[in-house]
Protein backbone atom coordinates (compact mmCIF):
# COMPACT_ATOMS: atom_id res chain seq x y z
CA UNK A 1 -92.14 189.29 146.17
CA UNK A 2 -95.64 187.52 145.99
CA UNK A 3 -98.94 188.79 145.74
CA UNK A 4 -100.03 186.78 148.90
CA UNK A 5 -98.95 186.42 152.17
CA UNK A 6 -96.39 183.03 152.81
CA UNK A 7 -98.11 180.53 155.86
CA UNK A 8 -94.68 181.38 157.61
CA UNK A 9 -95.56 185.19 157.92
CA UNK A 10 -99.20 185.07 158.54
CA UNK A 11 -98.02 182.44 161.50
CA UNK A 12 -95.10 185.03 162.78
CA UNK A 13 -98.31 187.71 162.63
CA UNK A 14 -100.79 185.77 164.42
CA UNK A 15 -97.55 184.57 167.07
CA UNK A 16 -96.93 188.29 167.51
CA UNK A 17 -99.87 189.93 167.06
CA UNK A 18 -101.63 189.98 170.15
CA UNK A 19 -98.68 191.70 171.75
CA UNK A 20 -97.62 193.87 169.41
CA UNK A 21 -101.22 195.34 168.42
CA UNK A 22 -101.45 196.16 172.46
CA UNK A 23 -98.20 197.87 172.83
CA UNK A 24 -98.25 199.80 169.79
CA UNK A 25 -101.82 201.54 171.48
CA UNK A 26 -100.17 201.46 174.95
CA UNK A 27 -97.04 203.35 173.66
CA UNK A 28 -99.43 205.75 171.59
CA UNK A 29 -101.32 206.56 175.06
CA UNK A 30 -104.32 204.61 173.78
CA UNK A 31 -104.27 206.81 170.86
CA UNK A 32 -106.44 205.26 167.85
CA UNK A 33 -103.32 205.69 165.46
CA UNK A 34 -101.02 203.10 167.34
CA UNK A 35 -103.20 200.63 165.44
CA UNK A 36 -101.92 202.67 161.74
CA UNK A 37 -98.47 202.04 163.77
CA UNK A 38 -99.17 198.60 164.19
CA UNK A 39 -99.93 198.29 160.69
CA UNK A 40 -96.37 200.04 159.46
CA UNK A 41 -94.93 197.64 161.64
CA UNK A 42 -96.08 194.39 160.08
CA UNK A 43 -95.56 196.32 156.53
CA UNK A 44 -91.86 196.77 157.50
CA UNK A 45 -91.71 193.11 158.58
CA UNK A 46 -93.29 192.11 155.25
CA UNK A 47 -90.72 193.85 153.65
CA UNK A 48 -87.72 192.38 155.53
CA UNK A 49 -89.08 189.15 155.36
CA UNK A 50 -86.39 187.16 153.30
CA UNK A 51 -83.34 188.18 154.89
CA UNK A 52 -85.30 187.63 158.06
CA UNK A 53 -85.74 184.69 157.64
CA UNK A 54 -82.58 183.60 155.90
CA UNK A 55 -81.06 184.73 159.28
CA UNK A 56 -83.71 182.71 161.46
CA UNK A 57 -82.03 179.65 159.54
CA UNK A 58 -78.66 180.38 159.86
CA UNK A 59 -78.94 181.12 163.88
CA UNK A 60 -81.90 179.00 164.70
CA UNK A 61 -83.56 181.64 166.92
CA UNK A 62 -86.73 183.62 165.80
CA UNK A 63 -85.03 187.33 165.21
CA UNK A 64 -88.91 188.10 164.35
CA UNK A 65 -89.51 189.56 167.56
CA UNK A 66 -86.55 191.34 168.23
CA UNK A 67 -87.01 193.08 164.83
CA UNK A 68 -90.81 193.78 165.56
CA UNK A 69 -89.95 195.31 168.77
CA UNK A 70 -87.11 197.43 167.59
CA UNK A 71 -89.37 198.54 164.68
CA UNK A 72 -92.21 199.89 167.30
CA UNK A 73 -89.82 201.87 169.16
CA UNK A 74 -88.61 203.56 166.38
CA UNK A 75 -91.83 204.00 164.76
CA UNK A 76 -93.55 205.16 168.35
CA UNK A 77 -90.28 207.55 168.69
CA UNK A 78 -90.82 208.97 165.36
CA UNK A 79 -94.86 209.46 165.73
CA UNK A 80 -94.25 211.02 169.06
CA UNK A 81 -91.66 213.76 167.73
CA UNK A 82 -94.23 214.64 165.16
CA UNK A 83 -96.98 215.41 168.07
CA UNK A 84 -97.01 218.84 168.73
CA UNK A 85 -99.85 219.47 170.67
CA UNK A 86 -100.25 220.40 174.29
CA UNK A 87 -101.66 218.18 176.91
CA UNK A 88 -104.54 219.30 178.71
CA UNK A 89 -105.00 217.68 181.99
CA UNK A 90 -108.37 218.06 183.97
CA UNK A 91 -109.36 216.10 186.68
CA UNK A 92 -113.27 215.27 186.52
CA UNK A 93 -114.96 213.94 189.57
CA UNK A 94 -118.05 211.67 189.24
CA UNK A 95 -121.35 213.22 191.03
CA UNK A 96 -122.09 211.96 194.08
CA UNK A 97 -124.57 209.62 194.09
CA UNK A 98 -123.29 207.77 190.97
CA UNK A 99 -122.57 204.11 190.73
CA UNK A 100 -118.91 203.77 190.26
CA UNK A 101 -118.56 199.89 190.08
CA UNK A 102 -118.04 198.78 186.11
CA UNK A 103 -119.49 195.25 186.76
CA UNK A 104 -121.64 195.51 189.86
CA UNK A 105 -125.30 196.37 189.28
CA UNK A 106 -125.29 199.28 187.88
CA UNK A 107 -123.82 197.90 184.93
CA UNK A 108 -126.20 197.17 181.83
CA UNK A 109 -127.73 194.23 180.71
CA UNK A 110 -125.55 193.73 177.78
CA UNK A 111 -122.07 193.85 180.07
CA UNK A 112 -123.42 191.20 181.81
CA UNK A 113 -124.40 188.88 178.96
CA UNK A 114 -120.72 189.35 177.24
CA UNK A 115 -119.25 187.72 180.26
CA UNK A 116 -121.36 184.23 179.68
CA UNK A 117 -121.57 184.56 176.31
CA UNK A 118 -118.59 182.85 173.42
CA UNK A 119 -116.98 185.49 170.98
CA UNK A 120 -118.52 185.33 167.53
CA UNK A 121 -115.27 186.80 165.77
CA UNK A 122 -113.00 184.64 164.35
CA UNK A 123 -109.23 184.70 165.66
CA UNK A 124 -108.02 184.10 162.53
CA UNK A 125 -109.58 186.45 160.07
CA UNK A 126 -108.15 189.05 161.76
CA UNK A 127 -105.07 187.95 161.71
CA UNK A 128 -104.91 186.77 158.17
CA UNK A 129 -106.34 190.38 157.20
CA UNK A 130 -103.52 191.97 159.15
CA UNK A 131 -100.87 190.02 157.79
CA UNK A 132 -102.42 190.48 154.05
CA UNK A 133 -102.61 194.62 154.13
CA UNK A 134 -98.55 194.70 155.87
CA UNK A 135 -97.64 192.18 152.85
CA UNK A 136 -99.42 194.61 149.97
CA UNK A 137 -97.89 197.19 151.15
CA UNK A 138 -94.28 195.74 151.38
CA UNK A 139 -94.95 194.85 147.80
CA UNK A 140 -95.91 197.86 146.70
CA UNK A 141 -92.80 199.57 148.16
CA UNK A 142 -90.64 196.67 146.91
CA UNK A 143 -92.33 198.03 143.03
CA UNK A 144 -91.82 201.37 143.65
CA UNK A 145 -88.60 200.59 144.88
CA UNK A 146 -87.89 198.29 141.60
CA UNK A 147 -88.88 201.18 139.40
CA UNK A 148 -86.88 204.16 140.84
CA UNK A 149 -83.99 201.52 140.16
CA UNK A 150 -84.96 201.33 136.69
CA UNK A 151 -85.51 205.02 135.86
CA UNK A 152 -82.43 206.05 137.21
CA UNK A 153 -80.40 203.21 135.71
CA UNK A 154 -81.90 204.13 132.39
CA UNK A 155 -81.10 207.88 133.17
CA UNK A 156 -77.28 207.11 133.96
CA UNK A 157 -76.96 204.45 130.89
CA UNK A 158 -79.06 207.10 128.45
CA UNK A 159 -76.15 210.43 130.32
CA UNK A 160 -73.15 207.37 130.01
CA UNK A 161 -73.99 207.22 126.18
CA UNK A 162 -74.39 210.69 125.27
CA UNK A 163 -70.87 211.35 126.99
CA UNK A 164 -69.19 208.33 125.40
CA UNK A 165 -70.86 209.71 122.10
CA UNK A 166 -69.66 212.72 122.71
CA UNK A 167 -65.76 211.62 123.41
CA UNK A 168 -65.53 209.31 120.51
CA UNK A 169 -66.85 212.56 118.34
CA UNK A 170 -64.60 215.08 120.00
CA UNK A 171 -61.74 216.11 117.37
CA UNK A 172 -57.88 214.66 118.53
């Protein structure tokens, strides 16, 4: 696996991204760790990369999204069985009097200027950023991965010795 991100999978990011960022903090309940979600997502599609797309070739679909969506599901499954807390419900009504309109003219200064005015952030960076933490982190699971394979090859080829060793010394 590469250090950097392949153009293919920062495109499949920036093609999914939009979508996937919002419905991993919809399916959170606009909790802020949908977006750590989010990111486990992309770092499990980083890590199934190849095959998936070795199998995009073979089929000529894009089984990107399918495997991004199955991936939130399980991962928004798995972060809701570990919430344990209660849900505290209280209904707060606004003082009368109050402006309740978001946009009318109560609304500041500001919120009126960021409707005429361009976005300075790039669309891109983003993205790129995004794609390049879920590919570090596939690799780094791919290495850990490729040492525990190591160690305990070593450990059975080091235990397979010492019995063979200890056959071939064994009196008839």
């Amino acid at each position: 696996m590469d250090d950097d991100p392949p153009a293919e999978f920062v495109e499949a990011v920036a093609a999914h991204e939009r979508e996937l960022r919002h419905e991993a903090v919809r399916l959170a309940g606009g909790d802020p760790t949908g977006l750590d979600i989010y990111q486990d997502v992309l770092a499990d599609l980083a890590g199934h990369w190849r095959r998936l797309r070795w199998w995009a070739r073979l089929s000529r679909a894009d089984p990107t999204g399918r495997y991004l969506r199955r991936r939130l599901a399980r991962r928004i499954r798995a972060w809701r069985a570990e919430q344990i807390h209660e849900v505290d419900v209280r209904v707060l009504r606004t003082p009368p009097g109050t402006p309740v309109a978001v946009g009318g003219p109560a609304a500041s200064v500001a919120f009126h200027k960021a409707a005429v005015l361009e976005g300075t952030a790039r669309t891109a960076l983003p993205t790129l950023a995004d794609a390049a933490v879920a590919w570090v982190h596939a690799w780094r699971r791919a290495e850990h991965r490729r040492i525990a394979r190591l160690v305990i090859g070593s450990v059975l080829l080091v235990g397979g010795m010492v019995q063979g060793m200890s056959w071939f010394a064994a009196p008839d």
